[in-house]
mmCIF file of C-alpha atoms in Angstrom:
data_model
loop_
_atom_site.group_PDB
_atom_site.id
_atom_site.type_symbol
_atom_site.label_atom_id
_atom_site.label_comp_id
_atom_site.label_asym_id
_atom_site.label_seq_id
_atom_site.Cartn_x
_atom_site.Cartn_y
_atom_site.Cartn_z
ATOM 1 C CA UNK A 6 107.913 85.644 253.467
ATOM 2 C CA UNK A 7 107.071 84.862 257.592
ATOM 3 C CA UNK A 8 106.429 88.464 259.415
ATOM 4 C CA UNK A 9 109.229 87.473 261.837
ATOM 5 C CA UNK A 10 112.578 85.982 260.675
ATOM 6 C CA UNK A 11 115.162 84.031 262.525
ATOM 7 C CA UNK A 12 118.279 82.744 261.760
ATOM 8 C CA UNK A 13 117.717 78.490 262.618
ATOM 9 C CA UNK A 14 121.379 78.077 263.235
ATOM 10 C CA UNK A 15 122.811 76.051 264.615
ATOM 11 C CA UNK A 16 124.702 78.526 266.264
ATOM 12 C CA UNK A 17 128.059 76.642 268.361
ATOM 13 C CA UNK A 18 129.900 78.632 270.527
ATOM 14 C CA UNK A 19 132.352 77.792 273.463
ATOM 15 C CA UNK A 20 131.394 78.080 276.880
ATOM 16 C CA UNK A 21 131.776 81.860 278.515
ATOM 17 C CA UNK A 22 131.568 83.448 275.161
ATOM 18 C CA UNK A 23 128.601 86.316 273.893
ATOM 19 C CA UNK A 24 126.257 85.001 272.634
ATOM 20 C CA UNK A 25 123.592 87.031 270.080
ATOM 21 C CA UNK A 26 120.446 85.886 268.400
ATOM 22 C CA UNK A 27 118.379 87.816 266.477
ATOM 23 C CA UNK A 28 115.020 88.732 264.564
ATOM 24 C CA UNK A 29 113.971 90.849 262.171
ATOM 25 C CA UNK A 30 109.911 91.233 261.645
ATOM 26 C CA UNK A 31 107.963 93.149 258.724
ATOM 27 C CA UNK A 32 104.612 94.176 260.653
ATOM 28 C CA UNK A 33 105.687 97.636 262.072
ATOM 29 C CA UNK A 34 102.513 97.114 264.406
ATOM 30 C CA UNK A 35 103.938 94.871 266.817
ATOM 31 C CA UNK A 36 104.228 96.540 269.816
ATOM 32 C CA UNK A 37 105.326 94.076 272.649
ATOM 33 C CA UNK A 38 108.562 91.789 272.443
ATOM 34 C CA UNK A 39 109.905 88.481 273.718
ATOM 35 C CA UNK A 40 112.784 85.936 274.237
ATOM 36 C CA UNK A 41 111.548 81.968 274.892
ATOM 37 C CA UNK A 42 113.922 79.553 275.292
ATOM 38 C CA UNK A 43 112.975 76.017 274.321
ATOM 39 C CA UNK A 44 114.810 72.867 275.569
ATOM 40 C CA UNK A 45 114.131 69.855 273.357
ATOM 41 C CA UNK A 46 111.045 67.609 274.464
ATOM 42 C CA UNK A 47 109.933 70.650 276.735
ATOM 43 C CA UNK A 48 107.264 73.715 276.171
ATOM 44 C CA UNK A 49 108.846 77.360 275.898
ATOM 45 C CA UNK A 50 109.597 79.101 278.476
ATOM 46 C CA UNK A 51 109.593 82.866 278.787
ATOM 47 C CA UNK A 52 112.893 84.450 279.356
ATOM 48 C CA UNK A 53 112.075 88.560 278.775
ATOM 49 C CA UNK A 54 109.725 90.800 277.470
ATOM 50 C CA UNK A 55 109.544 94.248 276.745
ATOM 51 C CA UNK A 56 107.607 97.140 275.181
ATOM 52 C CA UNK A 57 109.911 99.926 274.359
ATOM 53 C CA UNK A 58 112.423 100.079 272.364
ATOM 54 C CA UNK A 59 115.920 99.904 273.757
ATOM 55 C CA UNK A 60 118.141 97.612 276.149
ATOM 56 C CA UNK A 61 116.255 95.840 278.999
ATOM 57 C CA UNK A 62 119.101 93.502 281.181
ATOM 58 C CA UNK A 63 118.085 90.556 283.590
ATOM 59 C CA UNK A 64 120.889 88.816 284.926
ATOM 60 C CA UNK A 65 123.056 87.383 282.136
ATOM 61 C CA UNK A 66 120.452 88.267 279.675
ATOM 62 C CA UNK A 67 119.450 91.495 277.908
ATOM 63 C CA UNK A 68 117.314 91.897 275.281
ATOM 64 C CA UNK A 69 116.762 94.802 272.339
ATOM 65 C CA UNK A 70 114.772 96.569 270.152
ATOM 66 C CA UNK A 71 115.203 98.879 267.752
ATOM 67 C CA UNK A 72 111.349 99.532 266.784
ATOM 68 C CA UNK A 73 113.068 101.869 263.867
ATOM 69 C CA UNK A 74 115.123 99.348 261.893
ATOM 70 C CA UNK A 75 111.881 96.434 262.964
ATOM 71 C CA UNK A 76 115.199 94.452 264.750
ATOM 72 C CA UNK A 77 115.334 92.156 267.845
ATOM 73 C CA UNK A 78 118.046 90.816 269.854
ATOM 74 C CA UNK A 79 119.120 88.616 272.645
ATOM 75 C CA UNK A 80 122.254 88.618 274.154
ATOM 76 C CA UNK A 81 123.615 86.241 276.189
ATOM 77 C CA UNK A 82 126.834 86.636 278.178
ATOM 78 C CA UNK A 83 129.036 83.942 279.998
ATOM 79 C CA UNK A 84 127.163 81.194 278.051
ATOM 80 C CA UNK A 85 127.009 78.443 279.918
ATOM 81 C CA UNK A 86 126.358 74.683 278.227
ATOM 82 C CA UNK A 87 122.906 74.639 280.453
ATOM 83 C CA UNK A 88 122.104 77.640 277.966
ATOM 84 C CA UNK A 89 122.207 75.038 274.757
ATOM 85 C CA UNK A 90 118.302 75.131 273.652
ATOM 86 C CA UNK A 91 116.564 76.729 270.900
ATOM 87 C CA UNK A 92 115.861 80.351 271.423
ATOM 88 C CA UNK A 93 112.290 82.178 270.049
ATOM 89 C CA UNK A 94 111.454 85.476 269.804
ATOM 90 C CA UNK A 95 108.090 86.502 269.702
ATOM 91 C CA UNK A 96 105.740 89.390 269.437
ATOM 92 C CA UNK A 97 102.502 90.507 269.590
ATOM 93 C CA UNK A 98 100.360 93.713 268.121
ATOM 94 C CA UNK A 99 98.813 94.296 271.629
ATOM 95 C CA UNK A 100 99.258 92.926 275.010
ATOM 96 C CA UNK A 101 97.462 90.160 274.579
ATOM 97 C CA UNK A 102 97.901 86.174 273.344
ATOM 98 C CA UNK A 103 98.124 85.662 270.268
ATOM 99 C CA UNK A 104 102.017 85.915 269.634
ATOM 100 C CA UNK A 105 103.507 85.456 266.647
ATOM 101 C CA UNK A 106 106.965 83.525 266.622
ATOM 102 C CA UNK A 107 110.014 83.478 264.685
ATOM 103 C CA UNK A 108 111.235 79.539 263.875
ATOM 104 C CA UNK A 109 113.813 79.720 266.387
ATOM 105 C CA UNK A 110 117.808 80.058 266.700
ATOM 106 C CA UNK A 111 119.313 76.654 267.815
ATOM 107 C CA UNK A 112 122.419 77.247 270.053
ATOM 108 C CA UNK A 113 124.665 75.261 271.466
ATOM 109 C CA UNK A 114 127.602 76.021 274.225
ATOM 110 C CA UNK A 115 130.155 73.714 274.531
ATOM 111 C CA UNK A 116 131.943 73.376 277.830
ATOM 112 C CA UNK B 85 103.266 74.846 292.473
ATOM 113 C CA UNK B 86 101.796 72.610 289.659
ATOM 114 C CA UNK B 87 102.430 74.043 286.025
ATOM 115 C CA UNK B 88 100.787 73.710 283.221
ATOM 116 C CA UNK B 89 99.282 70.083 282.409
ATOM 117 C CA UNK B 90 98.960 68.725 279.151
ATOM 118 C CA UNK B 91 97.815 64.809 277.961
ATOM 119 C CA UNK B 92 98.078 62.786 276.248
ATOM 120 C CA UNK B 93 102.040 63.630 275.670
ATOM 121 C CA UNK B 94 102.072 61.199 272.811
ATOM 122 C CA UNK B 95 99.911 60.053 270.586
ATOM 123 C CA UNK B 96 99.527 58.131 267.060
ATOM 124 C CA UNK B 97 96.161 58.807 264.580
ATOM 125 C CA UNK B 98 94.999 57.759 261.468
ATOM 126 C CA UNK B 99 94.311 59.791 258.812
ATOM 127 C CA UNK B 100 90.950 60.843 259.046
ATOM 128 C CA UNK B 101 90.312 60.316 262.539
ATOM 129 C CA UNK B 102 89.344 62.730 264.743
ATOM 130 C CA UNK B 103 91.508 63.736 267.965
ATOM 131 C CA UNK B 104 91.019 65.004 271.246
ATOM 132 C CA UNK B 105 93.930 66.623 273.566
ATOM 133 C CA UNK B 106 93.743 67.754 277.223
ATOM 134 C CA UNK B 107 95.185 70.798 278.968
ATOM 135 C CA UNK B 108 94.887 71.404 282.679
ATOM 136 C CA UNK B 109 96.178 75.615 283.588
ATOM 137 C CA UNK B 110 97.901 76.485 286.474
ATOM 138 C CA UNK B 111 95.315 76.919 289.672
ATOM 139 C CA UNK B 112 93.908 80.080 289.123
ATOM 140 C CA UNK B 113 94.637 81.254 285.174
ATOM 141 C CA UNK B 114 91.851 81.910 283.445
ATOM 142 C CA UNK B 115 93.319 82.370 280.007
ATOM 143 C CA UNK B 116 94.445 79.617 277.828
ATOM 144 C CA UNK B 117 95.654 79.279 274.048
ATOM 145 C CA UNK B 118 96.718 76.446 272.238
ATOM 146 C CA UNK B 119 99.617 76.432 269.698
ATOM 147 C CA UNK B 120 100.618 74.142 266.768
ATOM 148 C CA UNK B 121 104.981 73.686 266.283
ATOM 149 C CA UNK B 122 106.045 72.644 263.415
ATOM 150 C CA UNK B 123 109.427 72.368 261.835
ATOM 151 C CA UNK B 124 108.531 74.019 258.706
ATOM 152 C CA UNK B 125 105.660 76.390 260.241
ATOM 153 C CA UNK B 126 107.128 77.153 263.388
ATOM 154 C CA UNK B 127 104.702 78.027 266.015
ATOM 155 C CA UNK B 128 101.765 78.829 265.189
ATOM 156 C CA UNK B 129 98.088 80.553 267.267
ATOM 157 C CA UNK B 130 95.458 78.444 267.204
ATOM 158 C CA UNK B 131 92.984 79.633 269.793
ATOM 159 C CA UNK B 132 92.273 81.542 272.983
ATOM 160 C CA UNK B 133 89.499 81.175 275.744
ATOM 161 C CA UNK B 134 89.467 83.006 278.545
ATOM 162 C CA UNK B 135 86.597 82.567 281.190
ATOM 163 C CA UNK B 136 84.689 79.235 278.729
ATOM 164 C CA UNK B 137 84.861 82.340 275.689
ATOM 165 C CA UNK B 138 86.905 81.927 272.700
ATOM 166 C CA UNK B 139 88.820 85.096 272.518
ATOM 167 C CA UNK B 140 91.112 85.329 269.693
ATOM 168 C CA UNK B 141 91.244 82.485 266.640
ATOM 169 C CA UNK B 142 93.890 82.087 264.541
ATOM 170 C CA UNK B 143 93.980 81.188 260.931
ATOM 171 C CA UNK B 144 93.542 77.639 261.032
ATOM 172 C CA UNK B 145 90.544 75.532 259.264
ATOM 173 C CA UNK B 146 87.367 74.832 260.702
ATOM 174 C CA UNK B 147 88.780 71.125 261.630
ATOM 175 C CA UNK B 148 90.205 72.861 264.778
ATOM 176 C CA UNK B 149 88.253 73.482 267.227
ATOM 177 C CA UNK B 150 88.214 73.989 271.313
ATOM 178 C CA UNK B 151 86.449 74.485 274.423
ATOM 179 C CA UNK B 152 87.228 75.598 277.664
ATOM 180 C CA UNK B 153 85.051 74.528 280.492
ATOM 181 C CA UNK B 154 84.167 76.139 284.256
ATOM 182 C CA UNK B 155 87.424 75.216 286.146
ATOM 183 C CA UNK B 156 89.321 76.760 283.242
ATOM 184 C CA UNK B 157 90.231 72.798 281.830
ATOM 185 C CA UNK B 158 90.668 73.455 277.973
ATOM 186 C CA UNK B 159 90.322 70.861 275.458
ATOM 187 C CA UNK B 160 91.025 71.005 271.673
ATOM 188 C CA UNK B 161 89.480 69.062 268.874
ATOM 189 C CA UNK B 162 90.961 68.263 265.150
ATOM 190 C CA UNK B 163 88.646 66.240 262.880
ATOM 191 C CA UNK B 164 89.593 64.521 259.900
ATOM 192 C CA UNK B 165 92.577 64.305 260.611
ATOM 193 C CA UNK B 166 95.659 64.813 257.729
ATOM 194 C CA UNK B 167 99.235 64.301 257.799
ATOM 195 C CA UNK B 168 99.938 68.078 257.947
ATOM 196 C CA UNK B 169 98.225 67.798 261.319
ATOM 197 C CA UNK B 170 101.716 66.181 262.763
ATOM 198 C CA UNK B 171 102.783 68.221 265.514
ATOM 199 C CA UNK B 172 103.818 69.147 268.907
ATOM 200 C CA UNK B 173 100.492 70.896 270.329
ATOM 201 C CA UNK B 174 101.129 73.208 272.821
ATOM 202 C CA UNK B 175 99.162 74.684 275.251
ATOM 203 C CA UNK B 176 99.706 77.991 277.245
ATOM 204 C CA UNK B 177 98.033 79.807 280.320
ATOM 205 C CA UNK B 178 97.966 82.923 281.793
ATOM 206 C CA UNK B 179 96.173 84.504 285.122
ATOM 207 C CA UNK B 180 95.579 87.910 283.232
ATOM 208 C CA UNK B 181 95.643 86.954 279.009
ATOM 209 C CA UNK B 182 98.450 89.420 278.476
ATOM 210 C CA UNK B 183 101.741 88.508 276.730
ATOM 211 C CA UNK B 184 103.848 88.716 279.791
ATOM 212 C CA UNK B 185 102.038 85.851 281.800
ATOM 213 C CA UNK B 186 102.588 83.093 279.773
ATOM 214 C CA UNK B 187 103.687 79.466 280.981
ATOM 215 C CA UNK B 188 103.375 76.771 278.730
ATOM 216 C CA UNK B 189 102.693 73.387 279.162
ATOM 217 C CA UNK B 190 105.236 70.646 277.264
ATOM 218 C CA UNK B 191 102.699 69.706 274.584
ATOM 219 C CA UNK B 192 101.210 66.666 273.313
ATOM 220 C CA UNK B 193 103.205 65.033 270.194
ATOM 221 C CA UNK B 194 100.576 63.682 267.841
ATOM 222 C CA UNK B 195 101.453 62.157 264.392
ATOM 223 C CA UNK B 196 99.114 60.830 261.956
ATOM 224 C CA UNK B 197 100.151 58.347 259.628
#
């Protein structure tokens, strides 16, 4: 069994709906969070991070953790068909590198 | 400004060759790690150097290897190569070497047949 689990999806949803991913991880030492979003042929790119647990919002994003019940999310709101990408969360036992990834939630919004 | 540089962005091995791939940080980070993506594996750590030190290794064989030199230029090394060794390699820096500061570069494909 991976320490982080992901749900690879795809996940198809019209355009302007909610959109939630998720991740559930064993290690109960991970201690910092984030959301990459992946767009086919490209690197990851970080969309949020966070240390608590709790709801952290950016825009049409917001991400949270329940350190408790070891349970990630991403929610995405108005999803827009630029959104379509595969979506990783990540963690880490410190704040350092070395992050350990879930496999990643393929989504696709269609307009 | 630039972002992170990686090359070759494609490239074909034999099996039991030996491989070479580039990344170039953004001006100024001093931390870089490399990644292996798989579809079965995922992502996956390889390596950290920050300041020409390797900092963190993940749990990959001995075949992997890397280097970072004074203008914080990082290359990575896999010998013999196998056909498990198919992959997008990715490469990541960071000014600081904490979680929150990573960009990544797009990654070098490299399959071995």
């Amino acid at each position: 069994q991976k320490e982080v689990e992901q749900d690879p999806g795809p996940l198809s949803v019209p355009e302007g709906a909610i959109v939630s991913l998720n991740c559930t991880y064993s290690n109960s030492a991970f201690q910092y969070f984030m959301w990459y979003r992946q767009y086919s042929r490209k690197g990851p790119e970080l969309l949020m991070y966070t240390y608590s647990s709790g709801n952290k919002e950016d825009g049409r994003f917001t991400a949270q953790v329940d350190k408790s019940s070891k349970y990630i999310s991403l929610f995405i709101r108005d999803s827009q068909p630029s959104d379509s990408a595969t979506y990783l969360c990540a963690m880490t036992l410190n704040a350092g590198n070395m992050l350990t990834f879930g496999g990643g939630t393929r989504l696709m919004v269609k307009p | 400004k630039a972002g992170v540089t990686q090359t070759p962005r494609y490239l074909i091995k034999t099996r039991g060759q030996q491989v070479t791939l580039s990344c170039s940080p953004i001006s100024g980070h001093r931390s870089v790690s490399w990644y292996q993506q798989t579809p079965g594996q995922g992502l996956q750590f390889l390596f950290e150097y920050f300041s020409e030190t390797q900092r963190n290794k993940g749990n990959f064989p001995g075949r992997f290897s890397g280097r970072q030199f004074s203008n914080s230029r990082s290359e990575m090394n896999v010998s013999t190569l196998e056909l498990g060794d198919s992959a997008l390699y990715l490469c990541a820096s960071s000014s600081n070497g904490r979680y929150s500061g990573y960009t990544f570069g797009s990654g070098t494909r490299l399959t071995v047949v």
